[in-house]
Amino acid sequence: MLDGCTPWPAEFAERYRAEGYWRGESLGAVLRATAEEFGPRTALVHGDRRISYAELDAWADRLATGFADHGIKRDERVVVQLPNVPEFVAICFALFRLGAKPVFALAAHRHTEIRHLQELSGATAYIGPGTYRGFDYRDMAEQIDFRLRFDLDSDLEGAPRDFPEADPSDVAFFLLSGGTTALPKLIPRMHDDYVYQTRTAASVCELSADDVYLAALPIEFNFAWGSPGVLGTLWNGGKAVIADTPSPDECFSLIEREGVTVTALVPSLTQIWVEVAEWTDSDISTLRLLQVGGARMRPEFVKSIGPALNCRLQQVFGMAEGLLTFTRNDVDALDTQGTPISPADEMRIADESGNDVPTGEIGELITRGPYTPRGYYRVPEHNKKAFTEDGFYRSGDLARLTENGELVIEGRIKDMIIRGGDKISSGEVESHLGEHAGVAGVAVVGVPDEFLGERICAYVVPKGRAPSLDELRAFMHGRDVAEYKLPDLIKIIDAFPLTPLGKVDRKALR
Ligand code: AMP
């Protein structure tokens, strides 16, 4: 496994292989096999482009050669920052085949985040969209220490040739953590683990070659990429339709035009879809399954989703760190987040000392399993805190288990804000705002918001004249940070409330 990653202990790896979870297949090889089976069928749709399985497979081969000819080598990390386009899929498979490791940046990331991802991953290359929605990614990447920079206009393809097969037990790519600490960590996802996750999620959702999946969320999210997402659809010969935005305007007409059967959304978007479904002219009756996850939902709202969109609702709890739980029937979908997709997933609800709480009581969800990696990349000190000694990942989520073993998320210990579909680390926003001349102290918390779930509120103890919200937002914008992290509200206070241990009492602030 790539240096800097934590492999599963040998006895777990052996068990996962022996029990058939890890089947020794690389992502590139699985695409090859599906292309042989489903060659002329449509794999990807974007706008008026239609790409067959055979075309996608051959395209990935040409790109792999092109990247190799440009000097990208096996094991090198490559920051991939693209909007929802088919190129994302082809480029990732090209890098998988080459044995290079894509790092999935978000399209919303700016200089600060991309520089951090480059430094943390040691990435030598960057692939961006050029200019997209008025932002010049090329210009941004030029200021960062990459040896090679490409965009969608670059001449990337070469005459296909064979590369040595990627090792299925090696890292395939890196997902980003939601960011419980100051800046995102990198989650190494291995071929074996991700092939297993995507296949299993697809089988729980009963995906077949007749299914049409709509990637409405950003394709680089674990949800839309592999839960079961685009990959789970492709493994079964289905069609993956890529939307530019998750807006109902665009998505409803794609559902009608392409006969979409399955899609995935976060709660805030689901709310918009439910409202628009009431008066839309589009025929969305082909939709059979809507997965909703990524943040908590109000129980009264949950009930309205299935009837409004005339489809089955599946609640999903998921994290880029691994564990996925899905509801399996309409009753559970109303008030739980379901059960793990794999029989080998281990979930425990632990108290502060790490002991199991009695069934039904609330504690921290900790988990391990065949697609939950044992460490973040290159942060050994952080890993000691983020994982228990016996390899359980501490999710930072407060949860309970029902008598039937269903997971119910009750809250959060970690200092993370979930604003619509975006995860924001309080610490990261605090470290930016703390640099402002008018700020003596700052604590950033998520405050409840009916529509977004949470909004970002900055409590500021001022130094001299108190700064305004506009000033703080402009200040953070000037630091080239992704827009979604900018505070929505500011509250000026004289001093922070403290916990008995003398820490800022975030609960009280919230
Ligand atoms: P990410 O790795 O960005 O997908 O974020 C994972 C985190 O999102 C989890 O640890 C939870 O805090 C939150 N999350 C995901 N799904 C749900 C859900 N269904 N309900 C509540 N929180 C969720």
Coordinates of C-alpha atoms and ligand atoms in Angstrom, one line a residue:
M1 CA 0.0 0.0 0.0
L2 CA 1.1 3.6 -0.7
D3 CA 3.5 4.9 1.9
G4 CA 1.7 7.1 4.4
C5 CA -1.5 5.0 4.5
T6 CA -2.6 2.6 7.3
P7 CA -3.3 -0.9 6.0
W8 CA -6.0 -3.1 7.6
P9 CA -4.3 -5.5 10.0
A10 CA -3.4 -8.8 8.3
E11 CA -6.0 -10.9 10.1
F12 CA -8.8 -8.5 8.9
A13 CA -7.5 -8.3 5.4
E14 CA -7.4 -12.1 5.3
R15 CA -10.9 -12.4 6.7
Y16 CA -12.3 -9.8 4.2
R17 CA -10.8 -11.8 1.3
A18 CA -11.8 -15.2 2.6
E19 CA -15.4 -14.1 3.2
G20 CA -15.5 -12.7 -0.3
Y21 CA -15.8 -9.0 0.4
W22 CA -12.5 -8.2 -1.2
R23 CA -12.3 -9.9 -4.6
G24 CA -8.9 -8.7 -5.8
E25 CA -10.3 -6.5 -8.6
S26 CA -9.1 -3.0 -9.5
L27 CA -11.5 -0.3 -10.5
G28 CA -10.0 -0.1 -13.9
A29 CA -10.4 -3.9 -14.4
V30 CA -14.0 -3.7 -13.4
L31 CA -14.7 -1.0 -15.9
R32 CA -12.9 -3.1 -18.6
A33 CA -15.1 -6.1 -17.7
T34 CA -18.4 -4.1 -17.8
A35 CA -17.3 -2.6 -21.1
E36 CA -16.9 -6.1 -22.5
E37 CA -20.3 -7.0 -21.3
F38 CA -22.3 -3.8 -22.1
G39 CA -20.1 -2.3 -24.9
P40 CA -22.6 -0.4 -27.1
R41 CA -25.0 0.5 -24.3
T42 CA -25.0 4.1 -23.0
A43 CA -22.8 4.5 -19.9
L44 CA -22.8 8.3 -19.5
V45 CA -25.1 11.2 -20.6
H46 CA -24.3 14.8 -20.2
G47 CA -26.2 17.5 -22.1
D48 CA -26.4 16.2 -25.6
R49 CA -23.3 13.9 -25.2
R50 CA -23.8 10.2 -24.9
I51 CA -20.9 7.9 -24.2
S52 CA -21.1 4.2 -24.5
Y53 CA -19.4 1.7 -22.2
A54 CA -16.9 0.8 -25.0
E55 CA -16.2 4.5 -25.7
L56 CA -15.7 5.2 -22.0
D57 CA -13.3 2.3 -21.7
A58 CA -11.3 3.3 -24.7
W59 CA -11.3 7.0 -23.7
A60 CA -9.8 6.1 -20.3
D61 CA -7.1 4.1 -22.1
R62 CA -6.2 7.0 -24.4
L63 CA -6.1 9.4 -21.4
A64 CA -3.9 7.0 -19.4
T65 CA -1.3 7.0 -22.2
G66 CA -1.6 10.8 -22.5
F67 CA -0.9 11.3 -18.8
A68 CA 2.0 8.9 -18.9
D69 CA 3.5 10.7 -21.9
H70 CA 3.2 14.0 -20.1
G71 CA 5.2 12.4 -17.3
I72 CA 2.7 11.4 -14.7
K73 CA 3.9 8.2 -13.0
R74 CA 2.5 5.4 -10.9
D75 CA 1.8 6.4 -7.3
E76 CA 2.0 10.1 -8.0
R77 CA -0.9 12.1 -6.5
V78 CA -3.0 14.2 -8.9
V79 CA -5.4 16.9 -7.7
V80 CA -8.6 16.5 -9.8
Q81 CA -10.9 19.5 -9.6
L82 CA -13.8 19.3 -12.1
P83 CA -17.4 20.2 -12.2
N84 CA -20.0 17.5 -13.1
V85 CA -18.7 16.4 -16.5
P86 CA -18.0 13.0 -18.1
E87 CA -14.4 13.9 -18.2
F88 CA -14.3 13.4 -14.5
V89 CA -15.1 9.7 -14.9
A90 CA -12.8 9.1 -17.8
I91 CA -9.9 11.0 -16.2
C92 CA -10.2 9.1 -12.9
F93 CA -10.3 5.7 -14.7
A94 CA -7.2 6.8 -16.7
L95 CA -5.4 7.6 -13.5
F96 CA -6.5 4.3 -11.9
R97 CA -5.1 2.4 -14.8
L98 CA -1.8 4.3 -14.6
G99 CA -1.6 3.7 -10.9
A100 CA -1.6 7.4 -10.2
K101 CA -3.8 8.6 -7.3
P102 CA -6.5 11.2 -7.9
V103 CA -7.2 13.5 -5.0
F104 CA -10.9 14.6 -5.2
A105 CA -11.0 18.4 -4.7
L106 CA -14.4 20.1 -4.7
A107 CA -15.2 22.5 -7.5
A108 CA -15.9 25.2 -4.9
H109 CA -12.4 25.0 -3.5
R110 CA -10.2 28.0 -4.0
H111 CA -6.5 28.8 -3.7
T112 CA -6.3 28.1 0.1
E113 CA -7.9 24.7 -0.1
I114 CA -6.1 23.6 -3.2
R115 CA -2.7 24.6 -1.8
H116 CA -3.5 22.7 1.3
L117 CA -4.4 19.6 -0.7
Q118 CA -1.2 19.9 -2.7
E119 CA 0.9 20.2 0.3
L120 CA -0.8 17.4 2.3
S121 CA -0.9 14.9 -0.6
G122 CA 2.4 15.9 -2.2
A123 CA 0.5 16.0 -5.5
T124 CA 2.7 16.7 -8.6
A125 CA -0.1 17.4 -11.0
Y126 CA -3.4 19.3 -11.2
I127 CA -6.4 18.8 -13.5
G128 CA -9.0 21.6 -13.6
P129 CA -11.7 22.9 -15.8
G130 CA -9.9 25.9 -17.2
T131 CA -12.5 28.7 -16.7
Y132 CA -15.8 27.6 -15.2
R133 CA -18.7 29.8 -14.0
G134 CA -16.6 32.9 -14.2
F135 CA -13.6 31.6 -12.1
D136 CA -10.2 31.0 -13.7
Y137 CA -9.0 27.7 -12.2
R138 CA -5.9 27.8 -14.5
D139 CA -4.8 31.1 -13.0
M140 CA -5.3 29.7 -9.5
A141 CA -3.3 26.5 -10.2
E142 CA -0.4 28.4 -11.6
Q143 CA 0.2 29.9 -8.2
I144 CA 0.5 26.5 -6.6
D145 CA 3.5 24.2 -6.6
F146 CA 2.4 21.7 -9.2
R147 CA 4.9 20.3 -11.7
L148 CA 2.2 19.7 -14.3
R149 CA -1.1 21.5 -14.8
F150 CA -3.9 20.5 -17.2
D151 CA -7.3 21.6 -18.1
L152 CA -10.1 20.3 -20.2
D153 CA -8.7 22.1 -23.3
S154 CA -5.3 20.4 -22.9
D155 CA -4.2 17.9 -25.4
L156 CA -4.5 14.9 -23.1
E157 CA -4.9 11.8 -25.2
G158 CA -2.4 9.3 -26.6
A159 CA -2.4 6.1 -28.5
P160 CA -3.5 3.4 -26.0
R161 CA -1.0 1.0 -24.6
D162 CA -1.0 -1.4 -21.7
F163 CA 0.0 -0.5 -18.2
P164 CA 0.7 -3.0 -15.5
E165 CA -2.5 -3.9 -13.6
A166 CA -3.0 -1.8 -10.5
D167 CA -2.7 -3.7 -7.2
P168 CA -6.3 -4.1 -5.9
S169 CA -5.0 -3.8 -2.3
D170 CA -3.4 -0.4 -3.1
V171 CA -5.0 3.0 -2.8
A172 CA -7.1 4.0 -5.8
F173 CA -7.9 7.6 -4.9
F174 CA -8.4 10.0 -2.0
L175 CA -11.7 11.4 -0.7
L176 CA -11.8 14.4 1.6
S177 CA -12.9 14.3 5.1
G178 CA -15.8 16.6 6.0
G179 CA -13.3 18.5 8.1
T180 CA -13.6 18.1 11.9
T181 CA -10.2 19.7 12.3
A182 CA -8.9 22.9 10.8
L183 CA -8.4 21.6 7.2
P184 CA -9.6 18.5 5.4
K185 CA -7.8 15.3 5.7
L186 CA -7.3 12.8 2.9
I187 CA -9.1 9.4 3.1
P188 CA -7.2 6.8 1.1
R189 CA -9.8 4.5 -0.6
M190 CA -8.4 1.2 -1.9
H191 CA -9.6 -0.6 -5.1
D192 CA -10.8 -3.6 -3.2
D193 CA -12.7 -1.6 -0.6
Y194 CA -14.3 0.8 -3.1
V195 CA -15.3 -2.0 -5.6
Y196 CA -16.9 -3.7 -2.6
Q197 CA -18.7 -0.6 -1.3
T198 CA -20.1 0.3 -4.8
R199 CA -21.2 -3.2 -5.6
T200 CA -22.8 -3.7 -2.3
A201 CA -24.6 -0.3 -2.2
A202 CA -25.9 -1.1 -5.7
S203 CA -27.2 -4.5 -4.7
V204 CA -29.0 -3.0 -1.7
C205 CA -30.6 -0.5 -4.1
E206 CA -31.4 -3.4 -6.5
L207 CA -29.7 -1.6 -9.4
S208 CA -29.9 -3.3 -12.7
A209 CA -29.1 -2.6 -16.3
D210 CA -32.5 -1.0 -16.7
D211 CA -31.7 1.7 -14.1
V212 CA -30.9 5.3 -14.9
Y213 CA -29.0 7.1 -12.2
L214 CA -29.0 10.9 -12.0
A215 CA -25.8 12.4 -10.6
A216 CA -27.4 15.6 -9.3
L217 CA -24.9 16.2 -6.4
P218 CA -21.3 16.9 -7.2
I219 CA -19.8 13.8 -8.7
E220 CA -16.7 13.9 -6.5
F221 CA -18.9 13.4 -3.4
N222 CA -18.8 9.8 -2.1
F223 CA -22.6 9.9 -2.2
A224 CA -22.9 10.5 -6.0
W225 CA -19.6 8.7 -7.0
G226 CA -20.0 5.5 -5.1
S227 CA -23.0 5.1 -2.7
P228 CA -23.9 3.4 -5.2
G229 CA -23.7 6.5 -7.4
V230 CA -22.2 6.6 -10.8
L231 CA -19.9 3.6 -10.2
G232 CA -22.5 1.3 -8.8
T233 CA -24.7 2.1 -11.8
L234 CA -21.9 1.4 -14.3
W235 CA -21.0 -2.0 -12.7
N236 CA -24.6 -3.1 -13.5
G237 CA -24.8 -1.8 -17.0
G238 CA -27.1 1.1 -16.2
K239 CA -27.0 4.6 -17.5
A240 CA -25.5 7.5 -15.4
V241 CA -26.9 10.9 -16.3
I242 CA -24.7 13.8 -15.2
A243 CA -26.5 17.0 -14.2
D244 CA -24.7 20.4 -14.1
T245 CA -26.6 21.5 -11.1
P246 CA -29.1 19.8 -8.7
S247 CA -31.8 22.4 -9.4
P248 CA -35.2 20.9 -10.1
D249 CA -35.5 22.9 -13.3
E250 CA -32.6 21.0 -14.8
C251 CA -33.0 17.7 -13.0
F252 CA -36.8 17.3 -13.6
S253 CA -36.4 17.7 -17.3
L254 CA -33.4 15.2 -17.2
I255 CA -35.6 12.7 -15.3
E256 CA -38.3 13.1 -18.0
R257 CA -36.0 13.0 -20.9
E258 CA -33.7 10.1 -19.8
G259 CA -36.2 8.1 -17.7
V260 CA -34.2 8.5 -14.5
T261 CA -35.1 5.8 -11.9
V262 CA -32.7 6.6 -9.0
T263 CA -31.0 9.6 -7.6
A264 CA -29.4 11.0 -4.4
L265 CA -29.9 14.3 -2.7
V266 CA -29.1 16.2 0.6
P267 CA -32.1 17.3 2.7
S268 CA -32.0 21.0 1.8
L269 CA -32.3 20.1 -1.9
T270 CA -34.9 17.5 -1.3
Q271 CA -37.0 20.3 0.2
I272 CA -36.8 22.3 -3.0
W273 CA -37.6 19.3 -5.1
V274 CA -40.7 18.6 -3.0
E275 CA -41.9 22.1 -3.4
V276 CA -41.3 22.3 -7.1
A277 CA -42.9 18.8 -7.7
E278 CA -46.2 20.3 -6.8
W279 CA -46.4 22.5 -9.9
T280 CA -43.9 21.2 -12.3
D281 CA -45.0 20.3 -15.8
S282 CA -42.2 17.6 -16.1
D283 CA -43.2 14.0 -15.9
I284 CA -41.0 12.5 -13.2
S285 CA -43.0 9.3 -12.7
T286 CA -40.0 7.1 -13.7
L287 CA -38.2 7.9 -10.5
R288 CA -38.5 4.8 -8.2
L289 CA -35.9 5.5 -5.5
L290 CA -34.7 8.7 -3.9
Q291 CA -31.8 8.5 -1.5
V292 CA -31.5 11.3 1.0
G293 CA -28.6 11.7 3.3
G294 CA -25.6 13.8 4.4
A295 CA -27.5 15.7 7.2
R296 CA -30.3 15.3 9.6
M297 CA -33.9 15.8 8.5
R298 CA -36.9 17.1 10.4
P299 CA -39.3 14.1 11.0
E300 CA -42.4 16.0 9.8
F301 CA -40.6 16.7 6.5
V302 CA -39.5 13.1 6.0
K303 CA -43.1 11.9 5.7
S304 CA -43.9 14.3 2.9
I305 CA -41.0 13.2 0.6
G306 CA -42.2 9.9 -0.8
P307 CA -45.8 11.1 -1.5
A308 CA -44.7 14.4 -3.1
L309 CA -42.2 12.8 -5.5
N310 CA -44.2 9.6 -5.9
C311 CA -41.2 7.4 -5.2
R312 CA -39.6 5.3 -2.5
L313 CA -37.5 7.3 0.0
Q314 CA -34.3 5.7 1.3
Q315 CA -32.6 7.5 4.2
V316 CA -28.8 7.2 4.0
F317 CA -26.2 7.8 6.6
G318 CA -22.8 8.0 5.0
M319 CA -19.3 9.3 5.3
A320 CA -16.3 9.5 3.1
E321 CA -14.5 7.6 5.8
G322 CA -16.5 4.5 5.0
L323 CA -19.6 3.2 6.7
L324 CA -22.9 3.5 4.8
T325 CA -26.2 2.7 6.4
F326 CA -29.4 2.6 4.2
T327 CA -33.0 2.1 5.2
R328 CA -34.6 -1.0 3.5
N329 CA -38.3 -0.3 3.7
D330 CA -40.8 2.5 3.9
V331 CA -41.4 2.1 7.7
D332 CA -37.8 2.4 8.7
A333 CA -37.2 5.2 6.2
L334 CA -39.6 7.4 8.3
D335 CA -37.6 7.5 11.5
T336 CA -34.2 5.8 11.2
Q337 CA -31.1 6.0 9.1
G338 CA -31.1 2.3 8.4
T339 CA -28.7 -0.5 8.8
P340 CA -25.2 -1.0 7.4
I341 CA -24.9 -2.2 3.9
S342 CA -22.4 -4.9 4.8
P343 CA -22.7 -7.8 7.3
A344 CA -19.1 -7.2 8.1
D345 CA -19.6 -3.6 9.2
E346 CA -19.2 -3.2 12.9
M347 CA -21.0 -0.3 14.6
R348 CA -20.7 0.5 18.3
I349 CA -22.2 3.3 20.4
A350 CA -19.6 4.3 22.9
D351 CA -19.6 6.5 26.0
E352 CA -16.8 9.0 26.8
S353 CA -14.6 6.2 28.1
G354 CA -15.1 4.1 25.0
N355 CA -17.4 1.5 26.6
D356 CA -20.6 0.4 24.9
V357 CA -23.7 2.1 26.1
P358 CA -26.9 0.0 26.7
T359 CA -29.0 -0.5 23.6
G360 CA -31.2 2.5 22.9
E361 CA -29.0 5.0 24.7
I362 CA -27.1 7.8 22.9
G363 CA -23.3 7.8 22.5
E364 CA -20.7 8.3 19.9
L365 CA -20.9 6.1 16.8
I366 CA -17.6 4.3 16.2
T367 CA -17.2 1.8 13.3
R368 CA -14.9 -0.4 11.4
G369 CA -15.4 -2.7 8.4
P370 CA -14.2 -3.8 5.0
Y371 CA -14.6 -0.3 3.4
T372 CA -13.8 1.9 6.4
P373 CA -10.0 2.6 6.1
R374 CA -7.9 2.5 9.3
G375 CA -6.2 5.9 9.0
Y376 CA -6.1 9.2 7.2
Y377 CA -3.1 9.8 4.9
R378 CA 0.1 11.2 6.4
V379 CA -1.3 12.3 9.8
P380 CA -0.1 9.7 12.3
E381 CA -0.7 12.0 15.3
H382 CA -4.3 12.8 14.3
N383 CA -5.0 9.1 13.5
K384 CA -4.2 8.3 17.2
K385 CA -7.2 10.4 18.2
A386 CA -9.5 9.7 15.3
F387 CA -9.3 5.9 15.6
T388 CA -9.5 3.7 18.7
E389 CA -6.7 1.3 19.5
D390 CA -8.6 -1.5 17.9
G391 CA -9.1 0.4 14.7
F392 CA -12.6 1.8 15.1
Y393 CA -13.1 5.2 13.4
R394 CA -14.6 7.7 15.8
S395 CA -17.3 9.4 13.7
G396 CA -17.9 12.3 16.0
D397 CA -21.6 11.7 15.5
L398 CA -24.0 11.1 18.4
A399 CA -26.3 8.2 17.7
R400 CA -28.3 5.3 19.1
L401 CA -29.3 1.9 17.9
T402 CA -32.9 0.7 17.9
E403 CA -33.9 -2.8 19.1
N404 CA -33.7 -3.9 15.5
G405 CA -30.2 -2.6 15.1
E406 CA -31.1 0.5 13.0
L407 CA -29.0 3.6 13.4
V408 CA -30.6 6.9 14.5
I409 CA -28.4 10.0 14.4
E410 CA -29.1 12.3 17.3
G411 CA -26.5 15.0 17.1
R412 CA -22.8 15.6 16.8
I413 CA -19.8 15.9 19.0
K414 CA -17.4 17.1 16.4
D415 CA -17.1 20.9 15.6
M416 CA -18.5 20.6 12.1
I417 CA -21.3 22.6 10.5
I418 CA -23.5 21.1 7.9
R419 CA -24.8 23.9 5.7
G420 CA -27.0 22.4 3.0
G421 CA -24.8 19.9 1.3
D422 CA -21.6 21.4 2.6
K423 CA -19.5 20.4 5.6
I424 CA -17.6 23.2 7.3
S425 CA -15.1 22.9 10.1
S426 CA -15.6 25.5 12.8
G427 CA -11.9 25.5 13.5
E428 CA -11.0 26.4 9.9
V429 CA -13.4 29.4 9.8
E430 CA -12.1 30.5 13.2
S431 CA -8.5 30.4 12.1
H432 CA -9.3 32.7 9.2
L433 CA -11.5 35.2 11.1
G434 CA -8.9 35.2 14.0
E435 CA -6.5 37.0 11.7
H436 CA -8.8 39.9 11.2
A437 CA -7.5 43.1 12.9
G438 CA -10.9 43.8 14.6
V439 CA -11.2 40.3 16.1
A440 CA -9.8 39.5 19.6
G441 CA -11.6 36.2 19.9
V442 CA -13.9 34.2 17.7
A443 CA -16.0 31.0 18.0
V444 CA -17.9 29.7 15.0
V445 CA -20.9 27.5 15.5
G446 CA -23.8 26.1 13.3
V447 CA -27.1 27.6 14.3
P448 CA -30.4 25.9 13.3
D449 CA -31.9 27.0 10.0
E450 CA -35.1 25.6 8.7
F451 CA -33.9 25.5 5.1
L452 CA -30.2 24.8 5.2
G453 CA -30.2 22.7 8.3
E454 CA -27.6 25.0 9.8
R455 CA -26.1 28.4 9.1
I456 CA -22.6 29.6 10.0
C457 CA -22.6 32.0 12.9
A458 CA -19.5 33.8 14.1
Y459 CA -19.4 34.9 17.7
V460 CA -16.8 37.7 17.9
V461 CA -15.2 39.4 20.9
P462 CA -14.0 42.6 19.1
K463 CA -10.7 44.4 19.3
G464 CA -11.6 48.1 19.2
R465 CA -14.4 48.8 16.7
A466 CA -16.5 45.7 16.1
P467 CA -16.3 44.4 12.5
S468 CA -19.5 44.0 10.5
L469 CA -20.7 40.8 8.8
D470 CA -19.8 42.2 5.4
E471 CA -16.3 43.1 6.5
L472 CA -15.7 39.6 7.8
R473 CA -17.1 38.0 4.6
A474 CA -15.0 40.3 2.4
F475 CA -12.0 39.5 4.6
M476 CA -12.4 35.7 4.2
H477 CA -13.2 36.1 0.5
G478 CA -9.9 38.0 0.1
R479 CA -8.1 35.0 1.6
D480 CA -9.2 32.8 -1.4
V481 CA -11.4 30.4 0.6
A482 CA -14.3 28.5 -0.8
E483 CA -17.5 30.7 -0.7
Y484 CA -19.6 28.2 1.2
K485 CA -17.4 28.7 4.3
L486 CA -18.2 32.4 4.7
P487 CA -20.2 33.3 7.8
D488 CA -23.9 33.9 7.5
L489 CA -24.3 35.7 10.8
I490 CA -22.2 37.6 13.3
K491 CA -22.9 38.2 17.0
I492 CA -20.7 40.6 18.9
I493 CA -20.2 39.6 22.6
D494 CA -18.0 40.7 25.4
A495 CA -16.8 37.3 26.5
F496 CA -17.4 33.6 25.6
P497 CA -19.5 31.4 27.9
L498 CA -17.1 28.7 29.2
T499 CA -17.6 25.1 30.2
P500 CA -16.6 23.9 33.7
L501 CA -13.3 22.8 32.1
G502 CA -12.7 26.4 30.8
K503 CA -13.3 25.7 27.1
V504 CA -15.6 27.8 25.0
D505 CA -19.2 26.4 25.6
R506 CA -20.3 25.9 22.0
K507 CA -23.6 24.4 23.1
A508 CA -24.5 27.5 24.9
L509 CA -23.5 29.6 21.9
R510 CA -25.6 27.5 19.6
Ligands
AMP1 P1 -19.0 13.3 4.6 O1 -17.8 12.5 4.9 O2 -18.7 14.7 4.0 O3 -20.0 12.6 3.8 O4 -19.7 13.7 6.0 C1 -20.1 12.7 6.9 C2 -20.9 13.2 8.0 O5 -22.1 13.8 7.5 C3 -21.2 12.2 9.0 O6 -20.2 11.9 10.0 C4 -22.4 12.9 9.7 O7 -22.0 13.9 10.6 C5 -23.1 13.6 8.5 N1 -24.2 12.8 8.0 C6 -24.2 12.0 6.9 N2 -25.4 11.4 6.7 C7 -26.2 11.9 7.7 C8 -27.6 11.6 8.0 N3 -28.4 10.8 7.3 N4 -28.1 12.2 9.1 C9 -27.3 13.0 9.9 N5 -26.0 13.3 9.6 C10 -25.5 12.7 8.5

